[in-house]
PDB file of N, CA and C in Angstrom:
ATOM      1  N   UNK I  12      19.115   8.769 -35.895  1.00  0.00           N
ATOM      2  CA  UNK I  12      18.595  10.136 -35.889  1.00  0.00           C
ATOM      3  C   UNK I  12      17.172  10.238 -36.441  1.00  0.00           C
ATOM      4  N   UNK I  13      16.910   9.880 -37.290  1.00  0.00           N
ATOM      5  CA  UNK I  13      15.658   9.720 -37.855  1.00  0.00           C
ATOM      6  C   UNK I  13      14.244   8.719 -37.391  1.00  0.00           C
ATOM      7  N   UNK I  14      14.815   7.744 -36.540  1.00  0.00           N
ATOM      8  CA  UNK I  14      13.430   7.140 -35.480  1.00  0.00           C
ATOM      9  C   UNK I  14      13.578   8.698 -34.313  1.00  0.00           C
ATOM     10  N   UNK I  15      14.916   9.388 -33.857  1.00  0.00           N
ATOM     11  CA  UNK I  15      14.386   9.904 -32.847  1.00  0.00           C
ATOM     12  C   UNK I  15      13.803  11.208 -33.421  1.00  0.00           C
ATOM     13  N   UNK I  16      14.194  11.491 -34.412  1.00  0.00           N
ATOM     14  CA  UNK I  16      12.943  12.713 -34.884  1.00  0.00           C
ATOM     15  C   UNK I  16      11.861  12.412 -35.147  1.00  0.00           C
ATOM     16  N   UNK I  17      11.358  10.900 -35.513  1.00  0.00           N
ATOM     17  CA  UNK I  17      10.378  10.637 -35.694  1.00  0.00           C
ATOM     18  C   UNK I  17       9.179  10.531 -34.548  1.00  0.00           C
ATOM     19  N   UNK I  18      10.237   9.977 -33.001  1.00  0.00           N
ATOM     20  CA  UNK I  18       9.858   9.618 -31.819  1.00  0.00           C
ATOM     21  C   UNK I  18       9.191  11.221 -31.513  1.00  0.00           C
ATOM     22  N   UNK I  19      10.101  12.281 -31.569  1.00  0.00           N
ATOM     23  CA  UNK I  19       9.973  13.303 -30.945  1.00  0.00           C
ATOM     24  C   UNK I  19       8.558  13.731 -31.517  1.00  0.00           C
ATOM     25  N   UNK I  20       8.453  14.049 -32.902  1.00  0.00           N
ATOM     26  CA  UNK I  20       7.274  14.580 -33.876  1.00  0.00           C
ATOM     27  C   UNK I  20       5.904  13.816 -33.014  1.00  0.00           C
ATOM     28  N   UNK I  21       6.350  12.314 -32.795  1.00  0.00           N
ATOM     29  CA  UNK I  21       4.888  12.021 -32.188  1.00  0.00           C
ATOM     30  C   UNK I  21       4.819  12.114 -30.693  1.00  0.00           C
ATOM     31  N   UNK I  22       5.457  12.529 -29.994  1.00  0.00           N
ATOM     32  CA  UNK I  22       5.690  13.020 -28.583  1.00  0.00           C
ATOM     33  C   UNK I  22       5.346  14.619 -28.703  1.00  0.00           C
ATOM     34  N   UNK I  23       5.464  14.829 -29.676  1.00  0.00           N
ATOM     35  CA  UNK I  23       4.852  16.681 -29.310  1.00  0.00           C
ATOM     36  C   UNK I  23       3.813  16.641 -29.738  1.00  0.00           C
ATOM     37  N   UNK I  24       3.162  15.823 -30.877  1.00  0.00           N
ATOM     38  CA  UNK I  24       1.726  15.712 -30.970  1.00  0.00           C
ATOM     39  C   UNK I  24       1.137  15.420 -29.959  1.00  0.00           C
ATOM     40  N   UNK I  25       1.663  14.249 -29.477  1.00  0.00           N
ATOM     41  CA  UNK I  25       0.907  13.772 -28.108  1.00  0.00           C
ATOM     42  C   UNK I  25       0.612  14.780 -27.035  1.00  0.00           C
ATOM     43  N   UNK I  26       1.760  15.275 -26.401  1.00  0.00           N
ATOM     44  CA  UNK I  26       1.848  16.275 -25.793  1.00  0.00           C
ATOM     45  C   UNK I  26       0.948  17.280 -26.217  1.00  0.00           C
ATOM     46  N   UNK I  27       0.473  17.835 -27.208  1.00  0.00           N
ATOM     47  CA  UNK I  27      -0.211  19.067 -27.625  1.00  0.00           C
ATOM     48  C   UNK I  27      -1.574  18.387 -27.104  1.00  0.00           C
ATOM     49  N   UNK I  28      -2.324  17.228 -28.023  1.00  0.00           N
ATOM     50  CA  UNK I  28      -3.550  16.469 -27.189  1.00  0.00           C
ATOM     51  C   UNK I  28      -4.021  17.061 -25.927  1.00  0.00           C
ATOM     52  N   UNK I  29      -2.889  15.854 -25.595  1.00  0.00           N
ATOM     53  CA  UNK I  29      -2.812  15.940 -24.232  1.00  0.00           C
ATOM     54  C   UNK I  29      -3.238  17.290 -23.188  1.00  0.00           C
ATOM     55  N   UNK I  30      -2.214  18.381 -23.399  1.00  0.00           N
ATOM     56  CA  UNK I  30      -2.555  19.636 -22.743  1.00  0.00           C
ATOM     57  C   UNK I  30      -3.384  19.951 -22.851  1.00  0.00           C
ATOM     58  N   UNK I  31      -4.175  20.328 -24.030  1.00  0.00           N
ATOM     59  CA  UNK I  31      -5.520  20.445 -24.132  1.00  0.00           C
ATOM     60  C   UNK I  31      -6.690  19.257 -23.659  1.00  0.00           C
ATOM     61  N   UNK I  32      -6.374  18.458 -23.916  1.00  0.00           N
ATOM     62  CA  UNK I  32      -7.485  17.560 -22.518  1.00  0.00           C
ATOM     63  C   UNK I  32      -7.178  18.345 -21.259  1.00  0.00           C
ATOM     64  N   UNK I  33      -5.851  18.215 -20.372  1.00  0.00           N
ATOM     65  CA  UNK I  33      -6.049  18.547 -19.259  1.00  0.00           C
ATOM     66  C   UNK I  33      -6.407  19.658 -19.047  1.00  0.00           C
ATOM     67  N   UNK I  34      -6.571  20.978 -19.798  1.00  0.00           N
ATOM     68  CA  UNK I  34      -6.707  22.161 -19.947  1.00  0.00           C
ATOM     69  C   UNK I  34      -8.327  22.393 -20.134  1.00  0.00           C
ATOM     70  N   UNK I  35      -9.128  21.595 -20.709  1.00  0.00           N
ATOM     71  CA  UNK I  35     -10.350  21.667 -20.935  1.00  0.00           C
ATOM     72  C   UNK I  35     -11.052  20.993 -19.818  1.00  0.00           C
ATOM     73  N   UNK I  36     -10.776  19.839 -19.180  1.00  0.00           N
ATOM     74  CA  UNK I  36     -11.011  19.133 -18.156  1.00  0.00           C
ATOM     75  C   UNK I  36     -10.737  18.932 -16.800  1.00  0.00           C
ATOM     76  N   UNK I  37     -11.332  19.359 -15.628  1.00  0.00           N
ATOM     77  CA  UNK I  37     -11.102  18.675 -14.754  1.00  0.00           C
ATOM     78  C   UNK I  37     -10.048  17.429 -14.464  1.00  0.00           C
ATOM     79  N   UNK I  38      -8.809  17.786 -14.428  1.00  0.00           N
ATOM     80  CA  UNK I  38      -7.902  15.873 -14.617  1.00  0.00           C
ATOM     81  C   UNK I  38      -8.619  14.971 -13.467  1.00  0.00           C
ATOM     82  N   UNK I  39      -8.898  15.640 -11.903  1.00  0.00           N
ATOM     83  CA  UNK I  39      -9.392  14.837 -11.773  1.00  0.00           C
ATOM     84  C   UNK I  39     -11.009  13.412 -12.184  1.00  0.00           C
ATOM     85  N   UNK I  40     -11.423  14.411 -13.327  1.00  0.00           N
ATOM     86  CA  UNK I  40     -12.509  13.292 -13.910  1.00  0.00           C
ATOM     87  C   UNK I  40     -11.992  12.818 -15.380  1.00  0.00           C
ATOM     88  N   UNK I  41     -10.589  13.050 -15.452  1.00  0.00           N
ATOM     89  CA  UNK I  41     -10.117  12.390 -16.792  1.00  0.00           C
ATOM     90  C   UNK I  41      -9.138  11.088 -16.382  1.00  0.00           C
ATOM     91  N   UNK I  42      -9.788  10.346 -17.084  1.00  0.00           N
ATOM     92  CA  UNK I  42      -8.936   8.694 -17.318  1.00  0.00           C
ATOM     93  C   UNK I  42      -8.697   8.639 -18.606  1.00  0.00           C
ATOM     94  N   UNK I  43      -6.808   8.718 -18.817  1.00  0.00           N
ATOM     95  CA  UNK I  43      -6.498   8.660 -20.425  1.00  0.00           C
ATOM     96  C   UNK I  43      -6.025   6.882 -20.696  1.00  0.00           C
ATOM     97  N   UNK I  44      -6.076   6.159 -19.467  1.00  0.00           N
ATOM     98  CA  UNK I  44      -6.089   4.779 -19.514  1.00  0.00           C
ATOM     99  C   UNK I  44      -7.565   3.839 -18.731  1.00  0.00           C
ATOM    100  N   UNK I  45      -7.208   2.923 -18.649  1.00  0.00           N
ATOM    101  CA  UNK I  45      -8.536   1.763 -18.007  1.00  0.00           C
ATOM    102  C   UNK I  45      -7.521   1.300 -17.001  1.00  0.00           C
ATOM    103  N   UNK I  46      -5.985   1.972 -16.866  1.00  0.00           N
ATOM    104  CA  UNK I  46      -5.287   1.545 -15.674  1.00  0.00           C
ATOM    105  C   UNK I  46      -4.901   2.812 -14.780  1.00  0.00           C
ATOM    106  N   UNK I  47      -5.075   3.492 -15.674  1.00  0.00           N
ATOM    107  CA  UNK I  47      -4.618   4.778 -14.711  1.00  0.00           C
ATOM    108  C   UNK I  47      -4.291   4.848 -13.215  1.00  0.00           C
ATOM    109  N   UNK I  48      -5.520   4.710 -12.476  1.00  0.00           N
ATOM    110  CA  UNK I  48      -5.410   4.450 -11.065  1.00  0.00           C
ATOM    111  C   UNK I  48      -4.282   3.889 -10.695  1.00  0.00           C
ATOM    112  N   UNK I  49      -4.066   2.148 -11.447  1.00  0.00           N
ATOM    113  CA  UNK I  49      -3.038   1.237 -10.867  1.00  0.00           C
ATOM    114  C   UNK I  49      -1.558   1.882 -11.351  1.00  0.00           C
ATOM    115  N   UNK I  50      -1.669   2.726 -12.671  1.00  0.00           N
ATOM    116  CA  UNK I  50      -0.157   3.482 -12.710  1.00  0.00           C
ATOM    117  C   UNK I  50       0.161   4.769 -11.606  1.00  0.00           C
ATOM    118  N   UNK I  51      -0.725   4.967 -11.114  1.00  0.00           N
ATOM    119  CA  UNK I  51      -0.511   6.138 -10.264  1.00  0.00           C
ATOM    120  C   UNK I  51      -0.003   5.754  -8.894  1.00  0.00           C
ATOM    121  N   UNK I  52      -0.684   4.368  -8.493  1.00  0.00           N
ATOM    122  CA  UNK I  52      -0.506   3.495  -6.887  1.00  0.00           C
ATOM    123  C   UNK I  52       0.854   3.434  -7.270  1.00  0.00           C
ATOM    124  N   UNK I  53       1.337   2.127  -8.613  1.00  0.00           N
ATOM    125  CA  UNK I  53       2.551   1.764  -9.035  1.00  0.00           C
ATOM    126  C   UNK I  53       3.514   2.973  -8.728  1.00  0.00           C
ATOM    127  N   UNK I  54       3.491   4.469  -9.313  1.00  0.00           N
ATOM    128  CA  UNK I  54       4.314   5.164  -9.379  1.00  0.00           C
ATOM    129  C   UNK I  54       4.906   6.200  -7.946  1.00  0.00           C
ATOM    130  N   UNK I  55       3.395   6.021  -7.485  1.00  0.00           N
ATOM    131  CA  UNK I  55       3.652   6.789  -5.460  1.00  0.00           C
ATOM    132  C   UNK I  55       4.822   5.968  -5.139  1.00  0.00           C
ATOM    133  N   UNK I  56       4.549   4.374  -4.862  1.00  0.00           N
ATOM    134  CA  UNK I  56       4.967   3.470  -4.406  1.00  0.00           C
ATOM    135  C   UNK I  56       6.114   3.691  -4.627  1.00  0.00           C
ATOM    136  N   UNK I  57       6.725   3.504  -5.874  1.00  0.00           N
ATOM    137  CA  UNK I  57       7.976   3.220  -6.631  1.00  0.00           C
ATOM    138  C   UNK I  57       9.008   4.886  -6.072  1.00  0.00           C
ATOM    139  N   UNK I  58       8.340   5.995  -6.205  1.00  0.00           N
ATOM    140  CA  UNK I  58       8.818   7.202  -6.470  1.00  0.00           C
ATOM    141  C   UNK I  58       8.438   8.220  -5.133  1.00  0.00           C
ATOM    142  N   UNK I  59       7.961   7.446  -4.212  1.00  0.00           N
ATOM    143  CA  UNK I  59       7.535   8.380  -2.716  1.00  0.00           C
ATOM    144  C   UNK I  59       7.468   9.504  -2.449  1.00  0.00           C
ATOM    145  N   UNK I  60       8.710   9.940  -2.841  1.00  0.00           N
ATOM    146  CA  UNK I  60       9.356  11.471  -2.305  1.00  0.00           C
ATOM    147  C   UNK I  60       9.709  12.550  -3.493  1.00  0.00           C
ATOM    148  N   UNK I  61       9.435  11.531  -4.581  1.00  0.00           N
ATOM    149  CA  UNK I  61       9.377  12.641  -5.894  1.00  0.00           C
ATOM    150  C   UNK I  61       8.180  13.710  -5.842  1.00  0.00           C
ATOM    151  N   UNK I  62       8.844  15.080  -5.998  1.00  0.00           N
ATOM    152  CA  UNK I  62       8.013  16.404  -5.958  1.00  0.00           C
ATOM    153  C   UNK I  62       7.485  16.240  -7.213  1.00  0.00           C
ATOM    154  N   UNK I  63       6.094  16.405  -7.864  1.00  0.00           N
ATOM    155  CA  UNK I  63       5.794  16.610  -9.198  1.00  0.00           C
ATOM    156  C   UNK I  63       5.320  17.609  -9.692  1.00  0.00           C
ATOM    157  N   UNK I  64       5.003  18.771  -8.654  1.00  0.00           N
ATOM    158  CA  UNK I  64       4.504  20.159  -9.259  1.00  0.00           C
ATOM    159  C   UNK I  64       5.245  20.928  -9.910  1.00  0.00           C
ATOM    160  N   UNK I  65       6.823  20.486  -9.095  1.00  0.00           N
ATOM    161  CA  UNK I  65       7.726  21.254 -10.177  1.00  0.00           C
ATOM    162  C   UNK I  65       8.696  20.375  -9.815  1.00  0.00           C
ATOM    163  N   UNK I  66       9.325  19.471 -11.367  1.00  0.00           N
ATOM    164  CA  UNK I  66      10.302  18.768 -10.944  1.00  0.00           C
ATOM    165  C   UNK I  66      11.836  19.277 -10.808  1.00  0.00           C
ATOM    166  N   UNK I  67      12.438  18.228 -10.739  1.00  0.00           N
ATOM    167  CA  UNK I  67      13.975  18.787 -10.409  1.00  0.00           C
ATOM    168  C   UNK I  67      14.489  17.913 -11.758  1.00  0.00           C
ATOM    169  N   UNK I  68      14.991  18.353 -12.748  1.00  0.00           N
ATOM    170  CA  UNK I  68      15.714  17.286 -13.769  1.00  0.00           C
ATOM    171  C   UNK I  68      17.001  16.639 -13.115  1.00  0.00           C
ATOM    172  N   UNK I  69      17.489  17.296 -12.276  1.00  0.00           N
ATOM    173  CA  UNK I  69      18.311  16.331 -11.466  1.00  0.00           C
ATOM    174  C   UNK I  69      17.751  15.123 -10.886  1.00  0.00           C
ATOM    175  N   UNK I  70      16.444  15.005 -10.523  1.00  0.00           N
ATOM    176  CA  UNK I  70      16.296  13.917  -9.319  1.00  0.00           C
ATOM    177  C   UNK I  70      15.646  12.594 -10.913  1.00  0.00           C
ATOM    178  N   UNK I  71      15.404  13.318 -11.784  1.00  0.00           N
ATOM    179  CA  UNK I  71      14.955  12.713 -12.893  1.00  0.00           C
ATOM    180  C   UNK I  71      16.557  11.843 -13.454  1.00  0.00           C
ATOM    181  N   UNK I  72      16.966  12.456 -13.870  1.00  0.00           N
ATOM    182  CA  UNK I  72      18.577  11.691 -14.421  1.00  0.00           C
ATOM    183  C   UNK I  72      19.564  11.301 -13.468  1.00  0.00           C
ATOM    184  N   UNK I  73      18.985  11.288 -12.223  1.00  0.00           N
ATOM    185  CA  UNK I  73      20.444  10.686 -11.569  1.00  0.00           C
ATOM    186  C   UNK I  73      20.244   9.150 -11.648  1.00  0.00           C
ATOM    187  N   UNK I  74      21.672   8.699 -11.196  1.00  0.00           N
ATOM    188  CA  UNK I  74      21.427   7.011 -11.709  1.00  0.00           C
ATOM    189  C   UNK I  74      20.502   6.187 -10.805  1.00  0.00           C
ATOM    190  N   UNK I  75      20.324   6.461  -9.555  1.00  0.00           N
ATOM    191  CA  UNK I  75      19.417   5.754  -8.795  1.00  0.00           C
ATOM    192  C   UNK I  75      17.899   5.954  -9.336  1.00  0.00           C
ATOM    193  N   UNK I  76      17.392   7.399 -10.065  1.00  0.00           N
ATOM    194  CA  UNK I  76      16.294   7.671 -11.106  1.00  0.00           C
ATOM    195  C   UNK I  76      15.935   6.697 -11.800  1.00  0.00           C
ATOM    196  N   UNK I  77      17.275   6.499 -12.353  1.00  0.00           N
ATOM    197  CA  UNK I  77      17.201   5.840 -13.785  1.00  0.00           C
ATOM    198  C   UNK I  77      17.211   4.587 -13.532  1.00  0.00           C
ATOM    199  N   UNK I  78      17.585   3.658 -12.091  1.00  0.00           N
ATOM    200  CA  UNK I  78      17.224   2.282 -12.409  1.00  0.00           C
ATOM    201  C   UNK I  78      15.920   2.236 -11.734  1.00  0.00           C
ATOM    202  N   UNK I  79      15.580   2.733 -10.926  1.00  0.00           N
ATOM    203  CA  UNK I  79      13.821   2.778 -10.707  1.00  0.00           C
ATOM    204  C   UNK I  79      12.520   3.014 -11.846  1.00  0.00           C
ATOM    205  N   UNK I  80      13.423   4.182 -12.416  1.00  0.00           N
ATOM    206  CA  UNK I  80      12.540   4.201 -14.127  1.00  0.00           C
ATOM    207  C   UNK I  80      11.939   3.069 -14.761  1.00  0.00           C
ATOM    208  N   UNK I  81      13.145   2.468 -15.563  1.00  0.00           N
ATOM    209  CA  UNK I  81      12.782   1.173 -15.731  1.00  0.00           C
ATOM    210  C   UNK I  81      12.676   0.215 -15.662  1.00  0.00           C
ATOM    211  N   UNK I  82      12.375  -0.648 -14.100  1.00  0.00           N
ATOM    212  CA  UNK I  82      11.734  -1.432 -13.761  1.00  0.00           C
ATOM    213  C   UNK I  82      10.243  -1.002 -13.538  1.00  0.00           C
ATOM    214  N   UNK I  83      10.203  -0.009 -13.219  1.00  0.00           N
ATOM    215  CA  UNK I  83       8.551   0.615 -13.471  1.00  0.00           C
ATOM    216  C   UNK I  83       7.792   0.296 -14.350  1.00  0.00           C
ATOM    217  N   UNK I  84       8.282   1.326 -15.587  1.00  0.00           N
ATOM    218  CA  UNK I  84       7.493   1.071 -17.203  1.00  0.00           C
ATOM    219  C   UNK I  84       7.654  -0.241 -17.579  1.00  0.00           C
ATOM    220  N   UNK I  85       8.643  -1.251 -17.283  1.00  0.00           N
ATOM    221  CA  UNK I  85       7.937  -2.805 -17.643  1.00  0.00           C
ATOM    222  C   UNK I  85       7.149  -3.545 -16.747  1.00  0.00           C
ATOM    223  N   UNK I  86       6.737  -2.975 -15.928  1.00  0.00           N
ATOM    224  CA  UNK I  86       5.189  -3.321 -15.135  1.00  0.00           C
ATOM    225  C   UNK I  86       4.172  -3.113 -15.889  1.00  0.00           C
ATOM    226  N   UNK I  87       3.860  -2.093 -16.909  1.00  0.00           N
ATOM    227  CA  UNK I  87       2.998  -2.113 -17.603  1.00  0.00           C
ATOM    228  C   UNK I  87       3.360  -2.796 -19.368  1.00  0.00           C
ATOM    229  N   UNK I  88       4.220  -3.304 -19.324  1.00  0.00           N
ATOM    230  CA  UNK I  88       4.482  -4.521 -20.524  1.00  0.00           C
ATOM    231  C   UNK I  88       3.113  -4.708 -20.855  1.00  0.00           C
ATOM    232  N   UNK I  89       2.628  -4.887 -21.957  1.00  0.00           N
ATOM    233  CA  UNK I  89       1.399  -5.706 -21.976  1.00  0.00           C
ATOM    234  C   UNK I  89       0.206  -5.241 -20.993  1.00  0.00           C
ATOM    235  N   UNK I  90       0.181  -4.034 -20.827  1.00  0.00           N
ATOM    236  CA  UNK I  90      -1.173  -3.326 -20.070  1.00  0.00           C
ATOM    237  C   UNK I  90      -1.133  -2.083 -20.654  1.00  0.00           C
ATOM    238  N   UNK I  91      -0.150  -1.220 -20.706  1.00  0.00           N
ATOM    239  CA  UNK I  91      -0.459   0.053 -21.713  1.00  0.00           C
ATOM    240  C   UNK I  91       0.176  -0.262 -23.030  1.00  0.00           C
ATOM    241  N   UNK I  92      -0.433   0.834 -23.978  1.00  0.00           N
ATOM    242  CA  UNK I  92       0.411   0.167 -25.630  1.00  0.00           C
ATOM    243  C   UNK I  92       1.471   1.463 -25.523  1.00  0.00           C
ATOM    244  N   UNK I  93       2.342   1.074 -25.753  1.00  0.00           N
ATOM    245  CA  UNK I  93       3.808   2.145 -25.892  1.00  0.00           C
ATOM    246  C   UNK I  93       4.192   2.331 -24.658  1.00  0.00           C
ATOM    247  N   UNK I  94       3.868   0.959 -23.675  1.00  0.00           N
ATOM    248  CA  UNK I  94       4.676   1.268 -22.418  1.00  0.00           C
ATOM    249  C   UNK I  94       6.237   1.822 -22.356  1.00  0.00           C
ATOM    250  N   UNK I  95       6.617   1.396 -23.366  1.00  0.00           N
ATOM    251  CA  UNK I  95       8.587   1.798 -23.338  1.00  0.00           C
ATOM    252  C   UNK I  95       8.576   2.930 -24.182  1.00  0.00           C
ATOM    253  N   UNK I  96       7.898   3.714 -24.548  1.00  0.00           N
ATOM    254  CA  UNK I  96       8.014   5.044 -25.279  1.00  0.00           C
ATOM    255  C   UNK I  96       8.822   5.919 -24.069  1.00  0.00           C
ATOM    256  N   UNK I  97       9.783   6.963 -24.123  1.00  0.00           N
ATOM    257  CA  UNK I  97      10.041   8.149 -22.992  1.00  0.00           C
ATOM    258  C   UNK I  97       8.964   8.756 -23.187  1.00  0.00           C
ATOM    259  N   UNK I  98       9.100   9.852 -22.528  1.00  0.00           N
ATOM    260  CA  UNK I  98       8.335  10.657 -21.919  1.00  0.00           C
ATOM    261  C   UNK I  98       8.727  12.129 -21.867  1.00  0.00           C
ATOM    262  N   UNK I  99       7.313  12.869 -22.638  1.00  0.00           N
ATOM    263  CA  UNK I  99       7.930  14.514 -22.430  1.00  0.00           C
ATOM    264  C   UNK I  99       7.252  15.036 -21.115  1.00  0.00           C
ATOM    265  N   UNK I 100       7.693  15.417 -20.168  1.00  0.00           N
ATOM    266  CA  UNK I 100       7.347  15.566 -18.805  1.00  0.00           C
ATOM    267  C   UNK I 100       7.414  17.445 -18.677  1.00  0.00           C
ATOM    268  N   UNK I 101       6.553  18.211 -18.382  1.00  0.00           N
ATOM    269  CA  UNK I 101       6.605  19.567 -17.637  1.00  0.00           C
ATOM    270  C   UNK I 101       7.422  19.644 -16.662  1.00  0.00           C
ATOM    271  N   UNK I 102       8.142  20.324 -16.718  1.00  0.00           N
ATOM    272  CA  UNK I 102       9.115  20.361 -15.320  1.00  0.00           C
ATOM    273  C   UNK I 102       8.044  21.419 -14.460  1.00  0.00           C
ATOM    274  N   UNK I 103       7.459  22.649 -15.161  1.00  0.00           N
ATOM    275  CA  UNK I 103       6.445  23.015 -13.872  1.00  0.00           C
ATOM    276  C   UNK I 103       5.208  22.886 -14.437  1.00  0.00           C
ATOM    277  N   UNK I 104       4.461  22.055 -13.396  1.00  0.00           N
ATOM    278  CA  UNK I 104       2.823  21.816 -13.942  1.00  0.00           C
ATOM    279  C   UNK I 104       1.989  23.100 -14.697  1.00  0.00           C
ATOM    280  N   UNK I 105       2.250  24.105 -13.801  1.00  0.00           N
ATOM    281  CA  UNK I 105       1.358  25.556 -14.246  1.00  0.00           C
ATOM    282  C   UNK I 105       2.142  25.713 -15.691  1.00  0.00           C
ATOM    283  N   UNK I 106       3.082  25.644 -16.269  1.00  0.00           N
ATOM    284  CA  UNK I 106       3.339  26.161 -17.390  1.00  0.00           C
ATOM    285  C   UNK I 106       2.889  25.119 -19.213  1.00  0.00           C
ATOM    286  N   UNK I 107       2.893  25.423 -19.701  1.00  0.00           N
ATOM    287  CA  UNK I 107       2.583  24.540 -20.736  1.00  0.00           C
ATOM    288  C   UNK I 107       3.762  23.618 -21.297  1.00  0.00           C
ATOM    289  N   UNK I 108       3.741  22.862 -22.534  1.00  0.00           N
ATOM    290  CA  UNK I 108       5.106  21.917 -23.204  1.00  0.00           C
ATOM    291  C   UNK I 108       6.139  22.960 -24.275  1.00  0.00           C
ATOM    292  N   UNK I 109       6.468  23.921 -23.220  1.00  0.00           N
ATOM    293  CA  UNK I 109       7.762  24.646 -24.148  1.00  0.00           C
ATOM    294  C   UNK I 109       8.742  24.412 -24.223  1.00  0.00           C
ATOM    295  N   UNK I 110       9.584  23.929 -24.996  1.00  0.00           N
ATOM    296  CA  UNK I 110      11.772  23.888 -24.584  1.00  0.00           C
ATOM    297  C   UNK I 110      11.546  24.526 -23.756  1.00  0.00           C
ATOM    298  N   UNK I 111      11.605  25.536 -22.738  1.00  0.00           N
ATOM    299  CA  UNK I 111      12.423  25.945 -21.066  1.00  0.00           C
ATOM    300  C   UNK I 111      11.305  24.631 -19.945  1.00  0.00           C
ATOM    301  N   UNK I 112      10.078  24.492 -20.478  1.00  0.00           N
ATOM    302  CA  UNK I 112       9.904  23.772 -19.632  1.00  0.00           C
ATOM    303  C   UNK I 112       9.596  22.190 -19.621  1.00  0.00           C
ATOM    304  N   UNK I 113       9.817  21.725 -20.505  1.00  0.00           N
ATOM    305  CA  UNK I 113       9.661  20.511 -20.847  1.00  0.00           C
ATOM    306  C   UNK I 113      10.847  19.540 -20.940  1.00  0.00           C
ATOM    307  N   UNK I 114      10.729  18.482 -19.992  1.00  0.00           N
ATOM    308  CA  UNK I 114      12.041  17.194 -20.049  1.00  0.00           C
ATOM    309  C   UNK I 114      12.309  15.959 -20.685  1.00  0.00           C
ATOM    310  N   UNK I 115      12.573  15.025 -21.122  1.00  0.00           N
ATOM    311  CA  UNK I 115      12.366  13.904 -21.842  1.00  0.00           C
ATOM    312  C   UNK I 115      12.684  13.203 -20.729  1.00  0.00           C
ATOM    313  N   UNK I 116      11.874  12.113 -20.422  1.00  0.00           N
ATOM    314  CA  UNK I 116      11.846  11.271 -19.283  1.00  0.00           C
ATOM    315  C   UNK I 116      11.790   9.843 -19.982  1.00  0.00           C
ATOM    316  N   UNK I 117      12.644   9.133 -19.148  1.00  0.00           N
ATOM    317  CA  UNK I 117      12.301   7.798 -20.431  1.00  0.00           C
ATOM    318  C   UNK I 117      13.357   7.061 -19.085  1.00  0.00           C
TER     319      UNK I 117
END
């Protein structure tokens, strides 16, 4: 209980950052990695038909999700730092990181 409160505390920091970069910036002229690009090819590839403007937490937790998940994030082993961290994900892009709209993706 206490790594995942700890996990969470630095996942909503992050998250707060975060929004505010994309909120101040153009995303398309923001690179928050030196791989970015290649996680984005990696993730089309991997995830084709995933909608991301507004997700479905169903298509996120079903089990075929979940073994595509992670074989993904250990592609970047040793290229991003906290590749195996989850993930707090917007379920709708336009809204900000609130409980109704925010998912843990991992």
């Amino acid at each position: 209980p206490r790594v995942e409160l700890a996990w969470a505390m630095k996942a909503h920091q992050h998250a707060q950052v975060y929004f505010n970069l994309i909120s101040s910036v153009d995303p398309k002229f923001l690179n928050l990695t030196k791989v970015d690009d290649q996680i984005y090819e990696e993730f089309r590839k991997t995830f084709k038909d995933l909608k991301i403007d507004v997700l479905d937490p169903e298509e996120l937790k079903s089990e075929p999700a979940k073994e595509k998940w992670r074989p993904f994030c250990l592609r970047f082993e040793g290229v991003v730092e906290d590749f195996n961290y989850g993930t707090l994900l917007r379920l709708d892009c336009r809204g900000g990181y609130t409980e109704e709209n925010t998912i843990f993706g991992g």
